[in-house]
Short mmCIF file of C-alpha atoms in Angstrom, two decimals:
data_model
loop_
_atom_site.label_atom_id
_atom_site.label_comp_id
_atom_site.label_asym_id
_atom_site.label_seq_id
_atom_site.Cartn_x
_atom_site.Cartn_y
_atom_site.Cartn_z
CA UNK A 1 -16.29 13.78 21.12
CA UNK A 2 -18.95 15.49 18.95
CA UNK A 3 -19.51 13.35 16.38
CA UNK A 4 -21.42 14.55 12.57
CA UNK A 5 -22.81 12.19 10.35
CA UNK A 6 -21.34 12.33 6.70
CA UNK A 7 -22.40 10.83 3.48
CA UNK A 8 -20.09 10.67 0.80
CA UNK A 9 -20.96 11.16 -2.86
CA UNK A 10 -17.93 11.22 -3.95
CA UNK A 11 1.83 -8.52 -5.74
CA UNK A 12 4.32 -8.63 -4.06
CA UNK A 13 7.35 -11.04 -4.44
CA UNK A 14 6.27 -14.26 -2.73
CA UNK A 15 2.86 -12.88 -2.51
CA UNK A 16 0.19 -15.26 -3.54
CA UNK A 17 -3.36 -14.24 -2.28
CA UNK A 18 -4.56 -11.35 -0.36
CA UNK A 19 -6.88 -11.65 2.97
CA UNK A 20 -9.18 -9.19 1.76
CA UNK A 21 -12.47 -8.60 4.11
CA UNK A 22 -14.06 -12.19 4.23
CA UNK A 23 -12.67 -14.15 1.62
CA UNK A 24 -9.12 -14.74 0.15
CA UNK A 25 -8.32 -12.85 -3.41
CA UNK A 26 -6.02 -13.89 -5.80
CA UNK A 27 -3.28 -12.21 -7.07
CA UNK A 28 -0.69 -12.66 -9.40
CA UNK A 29 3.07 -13.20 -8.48
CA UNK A 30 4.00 -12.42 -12.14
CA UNK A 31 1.73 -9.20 -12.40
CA UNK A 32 3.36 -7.40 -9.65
CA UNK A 33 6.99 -6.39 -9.60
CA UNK A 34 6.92 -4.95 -6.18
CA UNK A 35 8.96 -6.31 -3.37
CA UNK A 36 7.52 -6.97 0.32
CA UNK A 37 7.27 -4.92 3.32
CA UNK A 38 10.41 -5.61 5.65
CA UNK A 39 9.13 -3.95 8.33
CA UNK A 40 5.86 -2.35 9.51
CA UNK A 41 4.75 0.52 7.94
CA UNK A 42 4.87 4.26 9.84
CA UNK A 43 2.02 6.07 9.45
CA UNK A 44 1.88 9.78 11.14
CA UNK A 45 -2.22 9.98 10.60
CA UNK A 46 -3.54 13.61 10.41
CA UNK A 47 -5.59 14.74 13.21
CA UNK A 48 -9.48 15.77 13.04
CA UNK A 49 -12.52 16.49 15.72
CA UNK A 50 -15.16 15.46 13.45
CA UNK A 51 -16.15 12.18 12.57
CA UNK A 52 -18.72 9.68 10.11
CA UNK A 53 -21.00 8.33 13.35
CA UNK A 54 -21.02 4.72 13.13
CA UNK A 55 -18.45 4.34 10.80
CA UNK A 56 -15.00 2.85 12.74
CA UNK A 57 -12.92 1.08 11.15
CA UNK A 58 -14.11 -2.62 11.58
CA UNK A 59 -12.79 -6.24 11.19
CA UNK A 60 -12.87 -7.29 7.79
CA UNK A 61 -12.65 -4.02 6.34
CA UNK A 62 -10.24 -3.06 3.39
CA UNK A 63 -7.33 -1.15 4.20
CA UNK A 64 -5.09 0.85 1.75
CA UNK A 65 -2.31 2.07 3.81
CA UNK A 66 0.20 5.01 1.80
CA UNK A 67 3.03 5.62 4.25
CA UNK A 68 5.20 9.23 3.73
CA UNK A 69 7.44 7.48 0.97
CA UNK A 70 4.49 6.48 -1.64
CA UNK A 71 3.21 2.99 -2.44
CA UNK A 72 0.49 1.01 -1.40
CA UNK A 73 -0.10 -1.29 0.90
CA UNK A 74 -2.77 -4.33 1.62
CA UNK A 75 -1.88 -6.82 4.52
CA UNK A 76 1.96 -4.99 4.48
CA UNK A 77 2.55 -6.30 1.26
CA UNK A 78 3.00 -3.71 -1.44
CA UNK A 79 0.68 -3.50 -4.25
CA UNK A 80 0.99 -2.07 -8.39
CA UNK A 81 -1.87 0.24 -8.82
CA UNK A 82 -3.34 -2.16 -11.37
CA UNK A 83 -3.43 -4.97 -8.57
CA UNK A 84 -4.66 -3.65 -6.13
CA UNK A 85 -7.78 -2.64 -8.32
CA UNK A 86 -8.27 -5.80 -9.38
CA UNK A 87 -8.12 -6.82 -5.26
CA UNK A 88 -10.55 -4.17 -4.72
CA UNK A 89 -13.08 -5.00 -7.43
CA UNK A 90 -12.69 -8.77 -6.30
CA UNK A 91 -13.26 -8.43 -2.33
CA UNK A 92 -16.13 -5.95 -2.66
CA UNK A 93 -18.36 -6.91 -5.79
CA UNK A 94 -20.34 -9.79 -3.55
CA UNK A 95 -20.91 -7.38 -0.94
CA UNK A 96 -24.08 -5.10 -0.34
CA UNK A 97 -24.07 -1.53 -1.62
CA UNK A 98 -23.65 0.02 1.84
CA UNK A 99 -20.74 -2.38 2.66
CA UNK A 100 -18.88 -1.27 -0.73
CA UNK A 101 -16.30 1.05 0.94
CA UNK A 102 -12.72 1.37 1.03
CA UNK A 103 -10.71 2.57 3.88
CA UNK A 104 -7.63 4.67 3.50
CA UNK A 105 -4.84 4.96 5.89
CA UNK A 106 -2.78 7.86 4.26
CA UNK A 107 0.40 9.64 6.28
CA UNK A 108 -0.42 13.39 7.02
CA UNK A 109 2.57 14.85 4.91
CA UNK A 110 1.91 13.06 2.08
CA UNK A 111 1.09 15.12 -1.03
CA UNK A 112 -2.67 15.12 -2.20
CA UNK A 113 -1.49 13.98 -5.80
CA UNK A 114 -0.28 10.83 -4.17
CA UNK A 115 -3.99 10.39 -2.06
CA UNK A 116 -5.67 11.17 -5.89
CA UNK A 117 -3.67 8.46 -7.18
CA UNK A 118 -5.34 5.92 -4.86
CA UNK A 119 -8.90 7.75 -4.98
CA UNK A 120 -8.43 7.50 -9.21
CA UNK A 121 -7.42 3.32 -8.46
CA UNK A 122 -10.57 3.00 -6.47
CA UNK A 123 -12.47 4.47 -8.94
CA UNK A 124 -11.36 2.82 -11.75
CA UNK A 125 -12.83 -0.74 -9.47
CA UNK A 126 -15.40 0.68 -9.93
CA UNK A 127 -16.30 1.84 -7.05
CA UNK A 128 -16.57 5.69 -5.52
CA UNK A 129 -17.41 5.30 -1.26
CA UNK A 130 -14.33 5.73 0.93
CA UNK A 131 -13.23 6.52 4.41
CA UNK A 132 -10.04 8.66 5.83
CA UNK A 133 -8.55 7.13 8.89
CA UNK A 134 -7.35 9.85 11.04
CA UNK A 135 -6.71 10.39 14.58
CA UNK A 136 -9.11 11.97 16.81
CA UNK A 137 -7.17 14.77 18.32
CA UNK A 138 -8.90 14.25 21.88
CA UNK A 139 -9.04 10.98 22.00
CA UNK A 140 -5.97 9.96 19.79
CA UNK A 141 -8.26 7.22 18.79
CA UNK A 142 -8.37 6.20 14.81
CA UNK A 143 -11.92 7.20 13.96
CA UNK A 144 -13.11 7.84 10.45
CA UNK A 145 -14.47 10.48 8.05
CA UNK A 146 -16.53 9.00 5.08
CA UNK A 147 -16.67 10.88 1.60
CA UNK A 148 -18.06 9.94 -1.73
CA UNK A 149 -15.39 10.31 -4.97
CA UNK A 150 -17.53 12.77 -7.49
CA UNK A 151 -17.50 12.29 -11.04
CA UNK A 152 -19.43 14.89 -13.16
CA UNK A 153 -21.35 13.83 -16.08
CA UNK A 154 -19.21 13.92 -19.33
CA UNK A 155 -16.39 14.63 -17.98
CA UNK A 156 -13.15 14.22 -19.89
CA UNK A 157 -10.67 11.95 -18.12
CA UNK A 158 -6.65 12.18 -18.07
CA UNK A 159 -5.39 9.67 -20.36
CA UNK A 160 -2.79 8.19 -17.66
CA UNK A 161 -6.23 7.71 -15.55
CA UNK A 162 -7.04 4.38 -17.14
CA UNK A 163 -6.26 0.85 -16.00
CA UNK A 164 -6.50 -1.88 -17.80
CA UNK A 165 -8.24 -4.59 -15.03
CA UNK A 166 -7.87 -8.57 -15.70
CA UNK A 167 -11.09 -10.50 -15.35
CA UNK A 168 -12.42 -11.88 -12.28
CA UNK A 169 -11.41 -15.33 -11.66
CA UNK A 170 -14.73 -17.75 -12.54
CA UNK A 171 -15.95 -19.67 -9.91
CA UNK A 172 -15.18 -23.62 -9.76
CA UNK A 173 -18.30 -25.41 -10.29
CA UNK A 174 -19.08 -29.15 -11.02
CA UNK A 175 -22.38 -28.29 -12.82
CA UNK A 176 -20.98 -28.29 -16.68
CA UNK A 177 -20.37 -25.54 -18.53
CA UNK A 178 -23.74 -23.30 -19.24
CA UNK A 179 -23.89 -22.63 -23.72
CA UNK A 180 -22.37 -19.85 -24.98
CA UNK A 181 -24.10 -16.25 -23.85
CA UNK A 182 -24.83 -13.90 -27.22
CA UNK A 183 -22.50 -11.50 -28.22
CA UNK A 184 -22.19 -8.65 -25.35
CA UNK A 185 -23.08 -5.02 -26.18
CA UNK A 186 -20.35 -2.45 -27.12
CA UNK A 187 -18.81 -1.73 -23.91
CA UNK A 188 -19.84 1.54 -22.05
CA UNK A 189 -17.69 4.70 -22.53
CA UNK A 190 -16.76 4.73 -18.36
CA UNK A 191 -16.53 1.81 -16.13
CA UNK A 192 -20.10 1.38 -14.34
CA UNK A 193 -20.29 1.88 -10.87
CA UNK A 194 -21.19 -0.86 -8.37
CA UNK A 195 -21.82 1.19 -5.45
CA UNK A 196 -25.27 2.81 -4.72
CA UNK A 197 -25.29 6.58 -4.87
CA UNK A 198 -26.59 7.26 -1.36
CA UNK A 199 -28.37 10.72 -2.56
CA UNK A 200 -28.17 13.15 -5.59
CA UNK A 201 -25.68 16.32 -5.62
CA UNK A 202 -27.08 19.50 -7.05
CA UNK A 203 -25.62 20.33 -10.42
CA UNK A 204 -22.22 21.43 -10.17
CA UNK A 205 -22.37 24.47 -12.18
CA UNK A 206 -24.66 26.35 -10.09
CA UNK A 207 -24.73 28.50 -7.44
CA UNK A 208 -26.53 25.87 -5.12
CA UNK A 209 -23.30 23.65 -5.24
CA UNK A 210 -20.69 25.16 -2.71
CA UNK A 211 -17.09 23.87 -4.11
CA UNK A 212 -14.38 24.55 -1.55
CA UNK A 213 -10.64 24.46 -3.84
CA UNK A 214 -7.48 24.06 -1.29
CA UNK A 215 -5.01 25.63 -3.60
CA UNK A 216 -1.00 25.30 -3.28
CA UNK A 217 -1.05 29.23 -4.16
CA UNK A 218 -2.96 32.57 -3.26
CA UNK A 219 -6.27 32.18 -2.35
CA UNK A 220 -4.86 28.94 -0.75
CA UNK A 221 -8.58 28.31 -0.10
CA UNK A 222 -11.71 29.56 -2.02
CA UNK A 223 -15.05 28.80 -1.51
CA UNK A 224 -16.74 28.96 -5.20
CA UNK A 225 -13.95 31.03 -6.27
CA UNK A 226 -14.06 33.31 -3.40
CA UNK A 227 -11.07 33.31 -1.42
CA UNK A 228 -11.58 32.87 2.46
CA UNK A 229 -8.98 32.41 5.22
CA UNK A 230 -9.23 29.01 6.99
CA UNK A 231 -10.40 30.17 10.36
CA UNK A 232 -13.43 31.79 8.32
CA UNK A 233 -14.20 29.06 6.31
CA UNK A 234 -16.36 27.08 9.62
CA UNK A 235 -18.37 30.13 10.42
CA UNK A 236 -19.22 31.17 6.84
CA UNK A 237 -19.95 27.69 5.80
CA UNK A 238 -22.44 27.33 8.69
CA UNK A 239 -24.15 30.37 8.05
CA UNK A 240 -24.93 29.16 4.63
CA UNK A 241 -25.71 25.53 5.32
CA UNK A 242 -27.85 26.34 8.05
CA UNK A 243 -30.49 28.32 5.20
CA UNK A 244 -30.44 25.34 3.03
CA UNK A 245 -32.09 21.93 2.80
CA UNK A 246 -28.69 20.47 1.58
CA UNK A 247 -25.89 20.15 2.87
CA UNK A 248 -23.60 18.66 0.59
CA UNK A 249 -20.32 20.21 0.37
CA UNK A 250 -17.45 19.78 -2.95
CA UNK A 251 -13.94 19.68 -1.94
CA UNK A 252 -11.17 20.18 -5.18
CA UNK A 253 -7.89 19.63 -3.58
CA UNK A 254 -5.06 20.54 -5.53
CA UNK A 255 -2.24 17.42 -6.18
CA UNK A 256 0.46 20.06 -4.42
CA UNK A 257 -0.87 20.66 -0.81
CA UNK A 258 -0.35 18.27 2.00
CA UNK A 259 -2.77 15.79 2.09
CA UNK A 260 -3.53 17.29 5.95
CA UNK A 261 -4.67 20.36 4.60
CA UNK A 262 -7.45 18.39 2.75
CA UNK A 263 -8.53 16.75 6.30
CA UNK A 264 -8.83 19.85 7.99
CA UNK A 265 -10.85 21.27 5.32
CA UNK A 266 -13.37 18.24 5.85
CA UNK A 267 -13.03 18.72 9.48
CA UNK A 268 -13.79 22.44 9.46
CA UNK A 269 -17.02 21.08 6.99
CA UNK A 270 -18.19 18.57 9.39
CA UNK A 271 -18.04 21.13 12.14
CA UNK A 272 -20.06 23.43 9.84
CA UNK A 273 -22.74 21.30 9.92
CA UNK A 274 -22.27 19.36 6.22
CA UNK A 275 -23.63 16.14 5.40
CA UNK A 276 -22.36 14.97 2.54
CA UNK A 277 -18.88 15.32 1.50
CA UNK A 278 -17.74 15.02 -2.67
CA UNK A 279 -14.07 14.97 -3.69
CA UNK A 280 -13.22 16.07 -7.11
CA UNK A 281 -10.66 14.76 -8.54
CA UNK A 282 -10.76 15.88 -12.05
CA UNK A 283 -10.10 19.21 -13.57
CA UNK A 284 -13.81 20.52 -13.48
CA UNK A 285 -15.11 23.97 -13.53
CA UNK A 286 -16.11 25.72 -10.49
CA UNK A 287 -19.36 27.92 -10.29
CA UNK A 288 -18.65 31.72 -8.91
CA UNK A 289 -20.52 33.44 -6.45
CA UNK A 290 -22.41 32.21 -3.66
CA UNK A 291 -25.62 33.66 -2.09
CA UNK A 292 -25.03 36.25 0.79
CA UNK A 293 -26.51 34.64 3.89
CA UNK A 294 -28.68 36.57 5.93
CA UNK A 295 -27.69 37.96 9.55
CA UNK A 296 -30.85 36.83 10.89
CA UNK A 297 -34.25 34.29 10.28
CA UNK A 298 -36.76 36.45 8.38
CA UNK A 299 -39.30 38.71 9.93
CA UNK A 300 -42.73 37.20 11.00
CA UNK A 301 -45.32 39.00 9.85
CA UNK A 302 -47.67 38.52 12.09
CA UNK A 303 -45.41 38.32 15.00
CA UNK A 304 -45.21 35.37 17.82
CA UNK A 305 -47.12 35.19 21.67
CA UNK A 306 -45.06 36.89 23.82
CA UNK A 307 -43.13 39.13 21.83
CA UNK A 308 -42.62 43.08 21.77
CA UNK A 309 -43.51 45.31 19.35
CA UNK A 310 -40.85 46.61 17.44
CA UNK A 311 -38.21 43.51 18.83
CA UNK A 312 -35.63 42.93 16.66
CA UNK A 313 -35.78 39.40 14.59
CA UNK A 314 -34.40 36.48 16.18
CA UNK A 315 -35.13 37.88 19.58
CA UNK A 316 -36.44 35.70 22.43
CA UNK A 317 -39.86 35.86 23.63
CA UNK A 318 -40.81 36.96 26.73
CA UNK A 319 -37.49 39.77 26.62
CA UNK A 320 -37.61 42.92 28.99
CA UNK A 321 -38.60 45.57 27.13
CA UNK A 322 -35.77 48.72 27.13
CA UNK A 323 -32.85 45.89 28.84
CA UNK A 324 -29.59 46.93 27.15
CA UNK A 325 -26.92 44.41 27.01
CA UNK A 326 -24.39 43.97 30.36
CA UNK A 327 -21.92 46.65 30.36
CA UNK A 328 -19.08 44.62 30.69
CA UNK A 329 -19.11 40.82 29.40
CA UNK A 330 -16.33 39.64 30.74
CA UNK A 331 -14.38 38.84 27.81
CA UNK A 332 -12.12 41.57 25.94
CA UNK A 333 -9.96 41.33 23.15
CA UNK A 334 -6.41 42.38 22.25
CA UNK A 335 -4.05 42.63 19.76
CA UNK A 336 -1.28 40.21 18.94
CA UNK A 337 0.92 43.19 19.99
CA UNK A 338 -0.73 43.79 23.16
CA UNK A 339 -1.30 40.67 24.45
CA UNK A 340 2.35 39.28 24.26
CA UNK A 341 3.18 42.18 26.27
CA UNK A 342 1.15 41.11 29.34
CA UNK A 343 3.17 37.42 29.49
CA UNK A 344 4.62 36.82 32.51
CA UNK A 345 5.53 33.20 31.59
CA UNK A 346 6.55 32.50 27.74
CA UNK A 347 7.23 29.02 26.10
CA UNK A 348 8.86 28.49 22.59
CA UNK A 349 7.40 25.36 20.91
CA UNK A 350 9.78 22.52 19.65
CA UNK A 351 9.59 21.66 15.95
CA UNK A 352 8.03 18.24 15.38
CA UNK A 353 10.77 15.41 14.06
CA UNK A 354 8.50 15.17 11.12
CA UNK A 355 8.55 18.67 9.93
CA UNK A 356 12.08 19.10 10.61
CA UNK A 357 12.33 16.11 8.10
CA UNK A 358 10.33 17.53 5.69
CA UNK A 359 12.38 20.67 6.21
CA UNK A 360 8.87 22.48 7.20
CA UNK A 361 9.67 26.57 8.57
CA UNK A 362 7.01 29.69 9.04
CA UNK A 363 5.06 31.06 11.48
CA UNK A 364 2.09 29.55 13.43
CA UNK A 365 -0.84 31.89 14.44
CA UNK A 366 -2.09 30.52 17.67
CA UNK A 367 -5.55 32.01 19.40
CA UNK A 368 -5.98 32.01 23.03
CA UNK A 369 -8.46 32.42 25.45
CA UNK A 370 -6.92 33.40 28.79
CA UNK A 371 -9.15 33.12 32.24
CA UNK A 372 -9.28 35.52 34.89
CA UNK A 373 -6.65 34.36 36.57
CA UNK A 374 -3.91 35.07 33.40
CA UNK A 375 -3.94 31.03 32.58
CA UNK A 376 -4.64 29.82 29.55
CA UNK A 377 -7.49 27.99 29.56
CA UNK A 378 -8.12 27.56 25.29
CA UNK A 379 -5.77 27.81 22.24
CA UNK A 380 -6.14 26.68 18.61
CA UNK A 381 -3.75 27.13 15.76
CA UNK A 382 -5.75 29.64 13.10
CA UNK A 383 -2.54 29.89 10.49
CA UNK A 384 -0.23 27.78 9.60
CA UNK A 385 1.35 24.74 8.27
CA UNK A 386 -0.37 21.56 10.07
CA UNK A 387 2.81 20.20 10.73
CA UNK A 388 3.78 22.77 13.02
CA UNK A 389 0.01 23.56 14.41
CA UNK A 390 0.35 21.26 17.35
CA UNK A 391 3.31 22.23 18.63
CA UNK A 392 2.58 25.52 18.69
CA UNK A 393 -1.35 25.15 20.35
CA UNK A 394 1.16 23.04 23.39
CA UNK A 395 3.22 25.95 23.83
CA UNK A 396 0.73 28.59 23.93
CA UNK A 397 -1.13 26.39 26.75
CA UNK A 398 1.94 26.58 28.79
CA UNK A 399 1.84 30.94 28.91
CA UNK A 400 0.89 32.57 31.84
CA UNK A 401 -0.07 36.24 31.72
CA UNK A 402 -1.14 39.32 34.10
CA UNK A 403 -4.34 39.06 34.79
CA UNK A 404 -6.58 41.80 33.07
CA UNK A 405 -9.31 44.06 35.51
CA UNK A 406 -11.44 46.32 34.05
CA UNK A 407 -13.98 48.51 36.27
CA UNK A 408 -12.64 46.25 38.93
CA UNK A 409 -14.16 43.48 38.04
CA UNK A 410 -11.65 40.95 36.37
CA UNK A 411 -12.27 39.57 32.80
CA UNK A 412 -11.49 37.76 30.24
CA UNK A 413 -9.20 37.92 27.54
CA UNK A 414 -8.97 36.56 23.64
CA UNK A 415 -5.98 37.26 21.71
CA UNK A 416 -3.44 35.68 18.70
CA UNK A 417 0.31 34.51 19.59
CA UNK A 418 2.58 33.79 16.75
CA UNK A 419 5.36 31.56 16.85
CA UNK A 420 7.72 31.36 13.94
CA UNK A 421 9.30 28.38 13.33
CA UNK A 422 13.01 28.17 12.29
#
């Protein structure tokens, strides 16, 4: 698997301490009014190709899991939101700076707003580094991707944000009591944040910052207020990222999409070469306008050894002066239309027992990439609801078609099937 590193800017009845990394954390019986797990949890984790290299999920590590119904979860035991800050605050304020991360294990149909509501819980600990646990779709391996919670400067918080946090427990000691410390300073207007910030964002209102907002409407995704279809989104990003020293990418999901959508956003950012994810959570403004990216490197001047005059930039030295491309590459395209036409073998996908739960319908655009030979050899889902993506991609692999000659040589073929889901 191709992996990308990522840095991120961005009690229960009966219940009476937590197991929480290497030592034990307290935790009220009173506090919480929550009752405990009866049964493990079901988690359906969204699926991704990209991943944080060197970041798996390791012993010790604190775990959030949300299943599909809401709630969270530590150890199987379900949590209040102002508990399970307090448990994060108290297992990860002795640890170093780079070990300061919280790992969340979130079902794929969940809505985002539910995923905010545990990235505003972390926050409010004190604390901004996280990792998604998601399945590697090759593999179907958990494997992680890391992301930083953003907070701009001054920003102006939702009132129902705030959570009041009960002070750490004091250590027992049998060295008496130290005299009384001075009066502290006012408090500061935010809680102060433990974790190191690995390396500055540029400033959110310019053009330099590239915010990508998964909307539940139309443009469902822009990129700085620009809207772009998904399967665009990779290439575009790439071309822009590749121009600049950094790579930091903003994602702005809204609370009403799936949190999957927000995963394959990250993935397709990974893919496109970022570094450094941010998630914003707060309502923020978004800068418009991005710079146009260039086709090609700049001219040199002065030209390189082995190159012709007159070459076209981004040529390769040493080229045959006059060759003309091959006449026929071997791969041709067709329409939707045209291609479906050409099946000799067609298979209609099942839908999955978790979308027909959530009472998911639409249509699926799958691409393809059929061999000589008329078998499928390549398909990936391009448009639709994640849900229904992977059944779709496994029936598409399963058509056969007529195999395609041109000149008499025979060649390659790259269309779209859609399959609409009932």
């Amino acid at each position: 698997m191709k992996r990308k590193s990522c840095r991120v800017m961005l009690g229960a009845l009966g219940l009476s301490a937590l197991l929480c990394g290497s030592g034990w954390i307290a935790v009220s019986t009173a506090a919480s009014g929550s009752s405990q797990s009866k049964k493990p949890l079901a988690i359906e984790l969204p699926k991704a190709r990209q991943s944080t290299e060197g970041a798996e999920v390791e012993t010790g590590s604190f775990i959030v899991s949300v299943p599909a119904e809401g709630g969270f979860y530590v150890g199987g035991k379900q949590l209040t939101k102002e508990i399970l800050a307090a448990a994060i605050r108290d297992a990860l304020y002795d640890r170093p700076p780079d070990e300061q991360t919280v790992y969340l294990k979130c079902s794929a149909s969940l809505k985002f707003g539910a995923v905010r509501q545990l990235l505003n819980v972390i926050r409010q600990a004190g604390h901004d580094r996280v990792r998604f646990i998601v399945e590697d779709a090759d593999t179907r391996r958990d494997t992680v991707i890391q992301a930083q919670i953003f907070e701009p400067f001054g920003i102006k918080h939702d009132p129902g944000d705030f959570i009041d946090l009960p002070p750490r427990p004091r250590e027992k000691t049998s060295q008496p009591p130290p005299p009384p410390p001075p009066p502290p300073p006012p408090p500061p207007a935010s809680v102060p944040r433990r974790a190191v910030k690995i390396s500055p964002l540029p400033a959110l209102g310019s053009t330099d910052a590239l915010v990508i907002e998964i909307n539940s409407g139309d443009p469902a995704i822009a990129l700085n207020k620009i809207g772009i279809a998904l399967p665009e989104l990779g290439s575009t990003l790439s071309r822009i990222l590749e121009q600049r020293p950094d790579k930091s990418v903003f994602i702005k999901p809204s609370r009403e999409i799936p949190y999957a959508e927000f995963i394959e956003v990250a993935d397709e950012s990974l893919a496109a070469g970022a570094e450094m994810l941010a998630i914003l959570i707060d309502e923020v403004e978004v800068p418009r306008g991005i710079p146009r990216p260039t086709r090609y490197p700049p001219a040199i001047s002065k030209g390189i050894p082995g190159s012709v005059p007159g070459g076209v930039p981004g040529g390769v030295p040493g080229g045959v002066p006059g060759g003309v491309p091959d006449e026929n590459p071997g791969i041709v395209r067709k329409s939707g239309g045209a291609l479906k036409q050409s099946a000799i073998k067609q298979v209609e996908p099942t839908t999955p027992p978790l979308a027909r739960t959530a009472q998911v319908t639409g249509p699926v655009v799958v691409e393809v990439t059929v061999d000589e030979r008329g078998d499928v050899i390549a398909a990936r889902a391009i448009m639709g609801h994640p849900l229904l993506k992977e059944a779709a991609v496994e029936a598409a692999q399963g058509w056969k078609f007529t195999p395609l000659r041109m000149r008499g040589r025979p060649v390659k073929v790259i269309g779209t099937l859609t399959f609409n889901f009932k």
